[in-house]
Amino acid sequence: MHYPIGLLFDLLASSSALPWNITVHFKSFPEKDLLHCPSKDAIEAHFMSCMKEADALKHKSQVINEMQKKDHKQLWMELQNDRFDQFWAINRKLMEYPAEENGFRYIPFRIYQTTTERPFIQKLFRPVAADGQLHTLGDLLKEVCPSAVDPEDGEKKNQVMIHGIEPMLETPLQWLSEHLSYPDNFLHISIIPQPTD
């Protein structure tokens, strides 16, 4: 429950045919592998916690703190009820930044890899370099996970996926964050082994 379904698809089944077959078990919950969800309120609290963390990275929590409690509740209700136009009407505030800043303070991202034990990588990373140049997805990966883009033997072994697509490494990170973030406002990036077929 704590990973978005699109991320799970990228990590576990992106090379399989659609529709994705999912098996649901109603007995013997795998407590060792998954967080058990005690209630809908726990899911809402987790979602809002992620939203607040993302806003802390992007705007020092200024935007989420200026929103009213009803806006927080509406974000959750619109997402839960598949009313994405109403969700984005409020979430748009969290995706804006002053023009003079050229982007967010930091990009809220998490990098997931199927080949490591670590659940994900998350570090502070600015969308704009000190010289004013926009950082790209490739810049982020070179700093945070260099083996994903610069293999030692020169042969491409990994595929970088966001929402089921493989974005170009030259794509500005700010643009990716604004347009491909999940509803929790994080950019969830999957690094998976390159398909062999």
mmCIF file with all atom_site columns, C-alpha atoms in Angstrom:
data_model
loop_
_atom_site.group_PDB
_atom_site.id
_atom_site.type_symbol
_atom_site.label_atom_id
_atom_site.label_alt_id
_atom_site.label_comp_id
_atom_site.label_asym_id
_atom_site.label_entity_id
_atom_site.label_seq_id
_atom_site.pdbx_PDB_ins_code
_atom_site.Cartn_x
_atom_site.Cartn_y
_atom_site.Cartn_z
_atom_site.occupancy
_atom_site.B_iso_or_equiv
_atom_site.pdbx_formal_charge
_atom_site.auth_seq_id
_atom_site.auth_comp_id
_atom_site.auth_asym_id
_atom_site.auth_atom_id
_atom_site.pdbx_PDB_model_num
ATOM 1   C CA . MET A 1 1   ? 0.000   0.000   0.000   1.00 0.00 ? 1   MET A CA 1
ATOM 2   C CA . HIS A 1 2   ? 2.940   2.336   0.429   1.00 0.00 ? 2   HIS A CA 1
ATOM 3   C CA . TYR A 1 3   ? 4.145   2.186   -3.217  1.00 0.00 ? 3   TYR A CA 1
ATOM 4   C CA . PRO A 1 4   ? 2.028   3.631   -6.043  1.00 0.00 ? 4   PRO A CA 1
ATOM 5   C CA . ILE A 1 5   ? 0.629   0.962   -8.374  1.00 0.00 ? 5   ILE A CA 1
ATOM 6   C CA . GLY A 1 6   ? 2.392   2.477   -11.401 1.00 0.00 ? 6   GLY A CA 1
ATOM 7   C CA . LEU A 1 7   ? 5.712   2.218   -9.600  1.00 0.00 ? 7   LEU A CA 1
ATOM 8   C CA . LEU A 1 8   ? 5.025   -1.425  -8.737  1.00 0.00 ? 8   LEU A CA 1
ATOM 9   C CA . PHE A 1 9   ? 4.258   -2.081  -12.391 1.00 0.00 ? 9   PHE A CA 1
ATOM 10  C CA . ASP A 1 10  ? 7.510   -0.405  -13.506 1.00 0.00 ? 10  ASP A CA 1
ATOM 11  C CA . LEU A 1 11  ? 9.526   -2.409  -10.974 1.00 0.00 ? 11  LEU A CA 1
ATOM 12  C CA . LEU A 1 12  ? 7.893   -5.788  -11.284 1.00 0.00 ? 12  LEU A CA 1
ATOM 13  C CA . ALA A 1 13  ? 6.001   -6.211  -14.524 1.00 0.00 ? 13  ALA A CA 1
ATOM 14  C CA . SER A 1 14  ? 6.868   -3.565  -17.110 1.00 0.00 ? 14  SER A CA 1
ATOM 15  C CA . SER A 1 15  ? 8.022   -6.223  -19.572 1.00 0.00 ? 15  SER A CA 1
ATOM 16  C CA . SER A 1 16  ? 4.833   -8.287  -19.205 1.00 0.00 ? 16  SER A CA 1
ATOM 17  C CA . ALA A 1 17  ? 1.717   -7.994  -21.314 1.00 0.00 ? 17  ALA A CA 1
ATOM 18  C CA . LEU A 1 18  ? -1.214  -5.824  -20.351 1.00 0.00 ? 18  LEU A CA 1
ATOM 19  C CA . PRO A 1 19  ? -3.605  -6.050  -18.680 1.00 0.00 ? 19  PRO A CA 1
ATOM 20  C CA . TRP A 1 20  ? -1.525  -6.868  -15.635 1.00 0.00 ? 20  TRP A CA 1
ATOM 21  C CA . ASN A 1 21  ? -2.899  -9.923  -13.836 1.00 0.00 ? 21  ASN A CA 1
ATOM 22  C CA . ILE A 1 22  ? -3.080  -9.360  -10.091 1.00 0.00 ? 22  ILE A CA 1
ATOM 23  C CA . THR A 1 23  ? -3.843  -12.076 -7.565  1.00 0.00 ? 23  THR A CA 1
ATOM 24  C CA . VAL A 1 24  ? -5.554  -10.903 -4.383  1.00 0.00 ? 24  VAL A CA 1
ATOM 25  C CA . HIS A 1 25  ? -5.258  -13.048 -1.260  1.00 0.00 ? 25  HIS A CA 1
ATOM 26  C CA . PHE A 1 26  ? -7.728  -12.683 1.599   1.00 0.00 ? 26  PHE A CA 1
ATOM 27  C CA . LYS A 1 27  ? -5.905  -14.927 4.080   1.00 0.00 ? 27  LYS A CA 1
ATOM 28  C CA . SER A 1 28  ? -2.336  -15.164 5.418   1.00 0.00 ? 28  SER A CA 1
ATOM 29  C CA . PHE A 1 29  ? -1.376  -11.514 4.964   1.00 0.00 ? 29  PHE A CA 1
ATOM 30  C CA . PRO A 1 30  ? 2.419   -11.267 4.323   1.00 0.00 ? 30  PRO A CA 1
ATOM 31  C CA . GLU A 1 31  ? 3.265   -9.110  7.382   1.00 0.00 ? 31  GLU A CA 1
ATOM 32  C CA . LYS A 1 32  ? 7.005   -9.490  6.737   1.00 0.00 ? 32  LYS A CA 1
ATOM 33  C CA . ASP A 1 33  ? 6.781   -8.094  3.195   1.00 0.00 ? 33  ASP A CA 1
ATOM 34  C CA . LEU A 1 34  ? 4.032   -5.461  3.296   1.00 0.00 ? 34  LEU A CA 1
ATOM 35  C CA . LEU A 1 35  ? 2.822   -2.799  5.676   1.00 0.00 ? 35  LEU A CA 1
ATOM 36  C CA . HIS A 1 36  ? -0.525  -3.821  7.058   1.00 0.00 ? 36  HIS A CA 1
ATOM 37  C CA . CYS A 1 37  ? -3.106  -1.113  6.617   1.00 0.00 ? 37  CYS A CA 1
ATOM 38  C CA . PRO A 1 38  ? -5.260  -0.874  9.738   1.00 0.00 ? 38  PRO A CA 1
ATOM 39  C CA . SER A 1 39  ? -7.760  1.645   8.285   1.00 0.00 ? 39  SER A CA 1
ATOM 40  C CA . LYS A 1 40  ? -8.557  4.169   5.562   1.00 0.00 ? 40  LYS A CA 1
ATOM 41  C CA . ASP A 1 41  ? -7.443  6.872   7.989   1.00 0.00 ? 41  ASP A CA 1
ATOM 42  C CA . ALA A 1 42  ? -3.950  5.343   8.071   1.00 0.00 ? 42  ALA A CA 1
ATOM 43  C CA . ILE A 1 43  ? -3.746  5.503   4.262   1.00 0.00 ? 43  ILE A CA 1
ATOM 44  C CA . GLU A 1 44  ? -4.891  9.135   4.296   1.00 0.00 ? 44  GLU A CA 1
ATOM 45  C CA . ALA A 1 45  ? -2.335  9.994   6.994   1.00 0.00 ? 45  ALA A CA 1
ATOM 46  C CA . HIS A 1 46  ? 0.445   8.328   4.975   1.00 0.00 ? 46  HIS A CA 1
ATOM 47  C CA . PHE A 1 47  ? -0.597  10.187  1.817   1.00 0.00 ? 47  PHE A CA 1
ATOM 48  C CA . MET A 1 48  ? -0.727  13.556  3.591   1.00 0.00 ? 48  MET A CA 1
ATOM 49  C CA . SER A 1 49  ? 2.625   12.872  5.233   1.00 0.00 ? 49  SER A CA 1
ATOM 50  C CA . CYS A 1 50  ? 4.159   12.305  1.777   1.00 0.00 ? 50  CYS A CA 1
ATOM 51  C CA . MET A 1 51  ? 2.513   15.487  0.451   1.00 0.00 ? 51  MET A CA 1
ATOM 52  C CA . LYS A 1 52  ? 3.919   17.489  3.368   1.00 0.00 ? 52  LYS A CA 1
ATOM 53  C CA . GLU A 1 53  ? 7.387   15.989  2.908   1.00 0.00 ? 53  GLU A CA 1
ATOM 54  C CA . ALA A 1 54  ? 7.343   16.863  -0.807  1.00 0.00 ? 54  ALA A CA 1
ATOM 55  C CA . ASP A 1 55  ? 6.250   20.425  -0.052  1.00 0.00 ? 55  ASP A CA 1
ATOM 56  C CA . ALA A 1 56  ? 8.966   20.764  2.593   1.00 0.00 ? 56  ALA A CA 1
ATOM 57  C CA . LEU A 1 57  ? 11.501  19.909  -0.119  1.00 0.00 ? 57  LEU A CA 1
ATOM 58  C CA . LYS A 1 58  ? 9.946   22.146  -2.769  1.00 0.00 ? 58  LYS A CA 1
ATOM 59  C CA . HIS A 1 59  ? 8.757   25.173  -0.785  1.00 0.00 ? 59  HIS A CA 1
ATOM 60  C CA . LYS A 1 60  ? 9.965   24.804  2.850   1.00 0.00 ? 60  LYS A CA 1
ATOM 61  C CA . SER A 1 61  ? 6.372   23.701  3.685   1.00 0.00 ? 61  SER A CA 1
ATOM 62  C CA . GLN A 1 62  ? 5.059   27.198  2.969   1.00 0.00 ? 62  GLN A CA 1
ATOM 63  C CA . VAL A 1 63  ? 2.382   26.162  0.461   1.00 0.00 ? 63  VAL A CA 1
ATOM 64  C CA . ILE A 1 64  ? 0.902   23.236  2.390   1.00 0.00 ? 64  ILE A CA 1
ATOM 65  C CA . ASN A 1 65  ? 0.914   25.271  5.624   1.00 0.00 ? 65  ASN A CA 1
ATOM 66  C CA . GLU A 1 66  ? -0.935  28.149  3.937   1.00 0.00 ? 66  GLU A CA 1
ATOM 67  C CA . MET A 1 67  ? -3.652  25.790  2.720   1.00 0.00 ? 67  MET A CA 1
ATOM 68  C CA . GLN A 1 68  ? -6.715  25.322  4.864   1.00 0.00 ? 68  GLN A CA 1
ATOM 69  C CA . LYS A 1 69  ? -7.572  22.005  6.491   1.00 0.00 ? 69  LYS A CA 1
ATOM 70  C CA . LYS A 1 70  ? -10.500 21.648  4.058   1.00 0.00 ? 70  LYS A CA 1
ATOM 71  C CA . ASP A 1 71  ? -8.023  21.853  1.139   1.00 0.00 ? 71  ASP A CA 1
ATOM 72  C CA . HIS A 1 72  ? -5.978  19.026  2.665   1.00 0.00 ? 72  HIS A CA 1
ATOM 73  C CA . LYS A 1 73  ? -9.135  16.961  3.067   1.00 0.00 ? 73  LYS A CA 1
ATOM 74  C CA . GLN A 1 74  ? -10.282 17.804  -0.461  1.00 0.00 ? 74  GLN A CA 1
ATOM 75  C CA . LEU A 1 75  ? -6.942  16.649  -1.933  1.00 0.00 ? 75  LEU A CA 1
ATOM 76  C CA . TRP A 1 76  ? -7.473  13.246  -0.343  1.00 0.00 ? 76  TRP A CA 1
ATOM 77  C CA . MET A 1 77  ? -11.199 12.994  -1.158  1.00 0.00 ? 77  MET A CA 1
ATOM 78  C CA . GLU A 1 78  ? -10.755 13.936  -4.823  1.00 0.00 ? 78  GLU A CA 1
ATOM 79  C CA . LEU A 1 79  ? -7.933  11.431  -5.253  1.00 0.00 ? 79  LEU A CA 1
ATOM 80  C CA . GLN A 1 80  ? -9.871  8.709   -3.463  1.00 0.00 ? 80  GLN A CA 1
ATOM 81  C CA . ASN A 1 81  ? -12.968 9.327   -5.595  1.00 0.00 ? 81  ASN A CA 1
ATOM 82  C CA . ASP A 1 82  ? -11.134 9.565   -8.968  1.00 0.00 ? 82  ASP A CA 1
ATOM 83  C CA . ARG A 1 83  ? -12.009 13.242  -9.445  1.00 0.00 ? 83  ARG A CA 1
ATOM 84  C CA . PHE A 1 84  ? -8.634  14.260  -10.815 1.00 0.00 ? 84  PHE A CA 1
ATOM 85  C CA . ASP A 1 85  ? -9.699  17.652  -12.197 1.00 0.00 ? 85  ASP A CA 1
ATOM 86  C CA . GLN A 1 86  ? -10.705 18.759  -8.697  1.00 0.00 ? 86  GLN A CA 1
ATOM 87  C CA . PHE A 1 87  ? -7.556  17.170  -7.227  1.00 0.00 ? 87  PHE A CA 1
ATOM 88  C CA . TRP A 1 88  ? -5.297  19.062  -9.651  1.00 0.00 ? 88  TRP A CA 1
ATOM 89  C CA . ALA A 1 89  ? -7.160  22.327  -9.044  1.00 0.00 ? 89  ALA A CA 1
ATOM 90  C CA . ILE A 1 90  ? -5.747  22.225  -5.492  1.00 0.00 ? 90  ILE A CA 1
ATOM 91  C CA . ASN A 1 91  ? -2.528  20.315  -6.198  1.00 0.00 ? 91  ASN A CA 1
ATOM 92  C CA . ARG A 1 92  ? -1.562  22.932  -8.814  1.00 0.00 ? 92  ARG A CA 1
ATOM 93  C CA . LYS A 1 93  ? -0.605  25.250  -5.929  1.00 0.00 ? 93  LYS A CA 1
ATOM 94  C CA . LEU A 1 94  ? 1.973   22.675  -4.825  1.00 0.00 ? 94  LEU A CA 1
ATOM 95  C CA . MET A 1 95  ? 3.472   22.567  -8.340  1.00 0.00 ? 95  MET A CA 1
ATOM 96  C CA . GLU A 1 96  ? 4.027   26.308  -8.712  1.00 0.00 ? 96  GLU A CA 1
ATOM 97  C CA . TYR A 1 97  ? 7.167   28.286  -7.885  1.00 0.00 ? 97  TYR A CA 1
ATOM 98  C CA . PRO A 1 98  ? 8.210   31.944  -8.170  1.00 0.00 ? 98  PRO A CA 1
ATOM 99  C CA . ALA A 1 99  ? 9.508   32.764  -11.665 1.00 0.00 ? 99  ALA A CA 1
ATOM 100 C CA . GLU A 1 100 ? 12.709  34.283  -10.306 1.00 0.00 ? 100 GLU A CA 1
ATOM 101 C CA . GLU A 1 101 ? 13.664  30.967  -8.687  1.00 0.00 ? 101 GLU A CA 1
ATOM 102 C CA . ASN A 1 102 ? 13.596  28.911  -11.932 1.00 0.00 ? 102 ASN A CA 1
ATOM 103 C CA . GLY A 1 103 ? 12.280  25.876  -10.062 1.00 0.00 ? 103 GLY A CA 1
ATOM 104 C CA . PHE A 1 104 ? 11.644  24.184  -6.757  1.00 0.00 ? 104 PHE A CA 1
ATOM 105 C CA . ARG A 1 105 ? 14.086  24.414  -3.864  1.00 0.00 ? 105 ARG A CA 1
ATOM 106 C CA . TYR A 1 106 ? 14.759  20.656  -4.085  1.00 0.00 ? 106 TYR A CA 1
ATOM 107 C CA . ILE A 1 107 ? 13.205  17.948  -6.242  1.00 0.00 ? 107 ILE A CA 1
ATOM 108 C CA . PRO A 1 108 ? 11.183  15.400  -4.246  1.00 0.00 ? 108 PRO A CA 1
ATOM 109 C CA . PHE A 1 109 ? 12.267  12.108  -5.787  1.00 0.00 ? 109 PHE A CA 1
ATOM 110 C CA . ARG A 1 110 ? 12.824  8.498   -4.868  1.00 0.00 ? 110 ARG A CA 1
ATOM 111 C CA . ILE A 1 111 ? 14.876  6.068   -6.930  1.00 0.00 ? 111 ILE A CA 1
ATOM 112 C CA . TYR A 1 112 ? 13.987  2.382   -6.704  1.00 0.00 ? 112 TYR A CA 1
ATOM 113 C CA . GLN A 1 113 ? 16.140  -0.491  -7.937  1.00 0.00 ? 113 GLN A CA 1
ATOM 114 C CA . THR A 1 114 ? 15.228  -4.152  -8.178  1.00 0.00 ? 114 THR A CA 1
ATOM 115 C CA . THR A 1 115 ? 18.852  -5.203  -7.802  1.00 0.00 ? 115 THR A CA 1
ATOM 116 C CA . THR A 1 116 ? 19.528  -3.808  -4.304  1.00 0.00 ? 116 THR A CA 1
ATOM 117 C CA . GLU A 1 117 ? 18.262  -4.481  -0.800  1.00 0.00 ? 117 GLU A CA 1
ATOM 118 C CA . ARG A 1 118 ? 17.792  -0.766  -0.122  1.00 0.00 ? 118 ARG A CA 1
ATOM 119 C CA . PRO A 1 119 ? 14.103  0.146   -0.555  1.00 0.00 ? 119 PRO A CA 1
ATOM 120 C CA . PHE A 1 120 ? 14.840  3.461   -2.284  1.00 0.00 ? 120 PHE A CA 1
ATOM 121 C CA . ILE A 1 121 ? 17.349  6.306   -2.583  1.00 0.00 ? 121 ILE A CA 1
ATOM 122 C CA . GLN A 1 122 ? 16.343  9.812   -1.609  1.00 0.00 ? 122 GLN A CA 1
ATOM 123 C CA . LYS A 1 123 ? 18.720  12.785  -1.309  1.00 0.00 ? 123 LYS A CA 1
ATOM 124 C CA . LEU A 1 124 ? 18.577  16.553  -1.560  1.00 0.00 ? 124 LEU A CA 1
ATOM 125 C CA . PHE A 1 125 ? 18.985  17.585  -5.191  1.00 0.00 ? 125 PHE A CA 1
ATOM 126 C CA . ARG A 1 126 ? 18.389  21.036  -6.654  1.00 0.00 ? 126 ARG A CA 1
ATOM 127 C CA . PRO A 1 127 ? 16.733  21.382  -10.080 1.00 0.00 ? 127 PRO A CA 1
ATOM 128 C CA . VAL A 1 128 ? 19.052  24.251  -11.033 1.00 0.00 ? 128 VAL A CA 1
ATOM 129 C CA . ALA A 1 129 ? 22.854  24.182  -10.885 1.00 0.00 ? 129 ALA A CA 1
ATOM 130 C CA . ALA A 1 130 ? 24.879  26.988  -9.259  1.00 0.00 ? 130 ALA A CA 1
ATOM 131 C CA . ASP A 1 131 ? 25.613  28.383  -12.748 1.00 0.00 ? 131 ASP A CA 1
ATOM 132 C CA . GLY A 1 132 ? 21.873  28.638  -13.534 1.00 0.00 ? 132 GLY A CA 1
ATOM 133 C CA . GLN A 1 133 ? 21.722  25.612  -15.848 1.00 0.00 ? 133 GLN A CA 1
ATOM 134 C CA . LEU A 1 134 ? 18.788  23.254  -15.400 1.00 0.00 ? 134 LEU A CA 1
ATOM 135 C CA . HIS A 1 135 ? 19.758  19.864  -14.011 1.00 0.00 ? 135 HIS A CA 1
ATOM 136 C CA . THR A 1 136 ? 18.596  16.879  -16.049 1.00 0.00 ? 136 THR A CA 1
ATOM 137 C CA . LEU A 1 137 ? 17.525  13.366  -15.179 1.00 0.00 ? 137 LEU A CA 1
ATOM 138 C CA . GLY A 1 138 ? 20.995  12.247  -16.274 1.00 0.00 ? 138 GLY A CA 1
ATOM 139 C CA . ASP A 1 139 ? 22.625  14.716  -13.847 1.00 0.00 ? 139 ASP A CA 1
ATOM 140 C CA . LEU A 1 140 ? 20.560  13.316  -10.985 1.00 0.00 ? 140 LEU A CA 1
ATOM 141 C CA . LEU A 1 141 ? 21.372  9.725   -11.838 1.00 0.00 ? 141 LEU A CA 1
ATOM 142 C CA . LYS A 1 142 ? 25.102  10.457  -12.263 1.00 0.00 ? 142 LYS A CA 1
ATOM 143 C CA . GLU A 1 143 ? 25.209  11.931  -8.773  1.00 0.00 ? 143 GLU A CA 1
ATOM 144 C CA . VAL A 1 144 ? 22.885  9.577   -6.927  1.00 0.00 ? 144 VAL A CA 1
ATOM 145 C CA . CYS A 1 145 ? 23.181  6.292   -8.833  1.00 0.00 ? 145 CYS A CA 1
ATOM 146 C CA . PRO A 1 146 ? 26.072  6.529   -11.321 1.00 0.00 ? 146 PRO A CA 1
ATOM 147 C CA . SER A 1 147 ? 26.117  2.835   -12.233 1.00 0.00 ? 147 SER A CA 1
ATOM 148 C CA . ALA A 1 148 ? 22.637  3.229   -13.741 1.00 0.00 ? 148 ALA A CA 1
ATOM 149 C CA . VAL A 1 149 ? 23.865  5.552   -16.492 1.00 0.00 ? 149 VAL A CA 1
ATOM 150 C CA . ASP A 1 150 ? 27.623  4.938   -16.706 1.00 0.00 ? 150 ASP A CA 1
ATOM 151 C CA . PRO A 1 151 ? 28.226  1.189   -16.563 1.00 0.00 ? 151 PRO A CA 1
ATOM 152 C CA . GLU A 1 152 ? 31.847  0.173   -16.019 1.00 0.00 ? 152 GLU A CA 1
ATOM 153 C CA . ASP A 1 153 ? 32.032  -1.860  -19.233 1.00 0.00 ? 153 ASP A CA 1
ATOM 154 C CA . GLY A 1 154 ? 30.130  0.735   -21.303 1.00 0.00 ? 154 GLY A CA 1
ATOM 155 C CA . GLU A 1 155 ? 27.236  -1.624  -22.079 1.00 0.00 ? 155 GLU A CA 1
ATOM 156 C CA . LYS A 1 156 ? 23.789  -0.343  -21.111 1.00 0.00 ? 156 LYS A CA 1
ATOM 157 C CA . LYS A 1 157 ? 22.430  -2.723  -18.498 1.00 0.00 ? 157 LYS A CA 1
ATOM 158 C CA . ASN A 1 158 ? 19.576  -0.673  -17.006 1.00 0.00 ? 158 ASN A CA 1
ATOM 159 C CA . GLN A 1 159 ? 16.421  1.024   -18.071 1.00 0.00 ? 159 GLN A CA 1
ATOM 160 C CA . VAL A 1 160 ? 15.124  4.133   -16.277 1.00 0.00 ? 160 VAL A CA 1
ATOM 161 C CA . MET A 1 161 ? 11.331  4.164   -16.040 1.00 0.00 ? 161 MET A CA 1
ATOM 162 C CA . ILE A 1 162 ? 8.799   6.741   -14.840 1.00 0.00 ? 162 ILE A CA 1
ATOM 163 C CA . HIS A 1 163 ? 5.098   5.998   -15.336 1.00 0.00 ? 163 HIS A CA 1
ATOM 164 C CA . GLY A 1 164 ? 5.884   3.169   -17.731 1.00 0.00 ? 164 GLY A CA 1
ATOM 165 C CA . ILE A 1 165 ? 7.990   5.280   -20.075 1.00 0.00 ? 165 ILE A CA 1
ATOM 166 C CA . GLU A 1 166 ? 11.738  5.643   -20.464 1.00 0.00 ? 166 GLU A CA 1
ATOM 167 C CA . PRO A 1 167 ? 12.397  9.415   -20.438 1.00 0.00 ? 167 PRO A CA 1
ATOM 168 C CA . MET A 1 168 ? 15.465  10.814  -22.147 1.00 0.00 ? 168 MET A CA 1
ATOM 169 C CA . LEU A 1 169 ? 18.317  11.480  -19.730 1.00 0.00 ? 169 LEU A CA 1
ATOM 170 C CA . GLU A 1 170 ? 18.523  15.044  -21.126 1.00 0.00 ? 170 GLU A CA 1
ATOM 171 C CA . THR A 1 171 ? 15.033  15.867  -19.804 1.00 0.00 ? 171 THR A CA 1
ATOM 172 C CA . PRO A 1 172 ? 15.120  18.729  -17.270 1.00 0.00 ? 172 PRO A CA 1
ATOM 173 C CA . LEU A 1 173 ? 14.415  17.430  -13.779 1.00 0.00 ? 173 LEU A CA 1
ATOM 174 C CA . GLN A 1 174 ? 12.163  20.394  -12.972 1.00 0.00 ? 174 GLN A CA 1
ATOM 175 C CA . TRP A 1 175 ? 9.934   19.539  -15.946 1.00 0.00 ? 175 TRP A CA 1
ATOM 176 C CA . LEU A 1 176 ? 9.784   15.876  -14.903 1.00 0.00 ? 176 LEU A CA 1
ATOM 177 C CA . SER A 1 177 ? 8.828   16.864  -11.361 1.00 0.00 ? 177 SER A CA 1
ATOM 178 C CA . GLU A 1 178 ? 6.057   19.169  -12.561 1.00 0.00 ? 178 GLU A CA 1
ATOM 179 C CA . HIS A 1 179 ? 4.614   16.772  -15.141 1.00 0.00 ? 179 HIS A CA 1
ATOM 180 C CA . LEU A 1 180 ? 5.422   13.200  -14.068 1.00 0.00 ? 180 LEU A CA 1
ATOM 181 C CA . SER A 1 181 ? 5.202   13.307  -10.278 1.00 0.00 ? 181 SER A CA 1
ATOM 182 C CA . TYR A 1 182 ? 2.738   10.946  -8.682  1.00 0.00 ? 182 TYR A CA 1
ATOM 183 C CA . PRO A 1 183 ? -0.192  12.376  -6.695  1.00 0.00 ? 183 PRO A CA 1
ATOM 184 C CA . ASP A 1 184 ? 1.983   12.361  -3.551  1.00 0.00 ? 184 ASP A CA 1
ATOM 185 C CA . ASN A 1 185 ? 4.140   14.961  -5.399  1.00 0.00 ? 185 ASN A CA 1
ATOM 186 C CA . PHE A 1 186 ? 7.182   12.672  -5.526  1.00 0.00 ? 186 PHE A CA 1
ATOM 187 C CA . LEU A 1 187 ? 8.950   11.702  -8.712  1.00 0.00 ? 187 LEU A CA 1
ATOM 188 C CA . HIS A 1 188 ? 9.198   7.904   -8.392  1.00 0.00 ? 188 HIS A CA 1
ATOM 189 C CA . ILE A 1 189 ? 12.013  6.672   -10.651 1.00 0.00 ? 189 ILE A CA 1
ATOM 190 C CA . SER A 1 190 ? 12.572  2.957   -11.324 1.00 0.00 ? 190 SER A CA 1
ATOM 191 C CA . ILE A 1 191 ? 15.887  1.524   -12.437 1.00 0.00 ? 191 ILE A CA 1
ATOM 192 C CA . ILE A 1 192 ? 15.307  -1.945  -13.806 1.00 0.00 ? 192 ILE A CA 1
ATOM 193 C CA . PRO A 1 193 ? 17.498  -4.396  -15.724 1.00 0.00 ? 193 PRO A CA 1
ATOM 194 C CA . GLN A 1 194 ? 17.505  -3.812  -19.475 1.00 0.00 ? 194 GLN A CA 1
ATOM 195 C CA . PRO A 1 195 ? 15.104  -6.283  -21.147 1.00 0.00 ? 195 PRO A CA 1
ATOM 196 C CA . THR A 1 196 ? 16.927  -9.007  -23.026 1.00 0.00 ? 196 THR A CA 1
ATOM 197 C CA . ASP A 1 197 ? 14.250  -9.711  -25.651 1.00 0.00 ? 197 ASP A CA 1
#
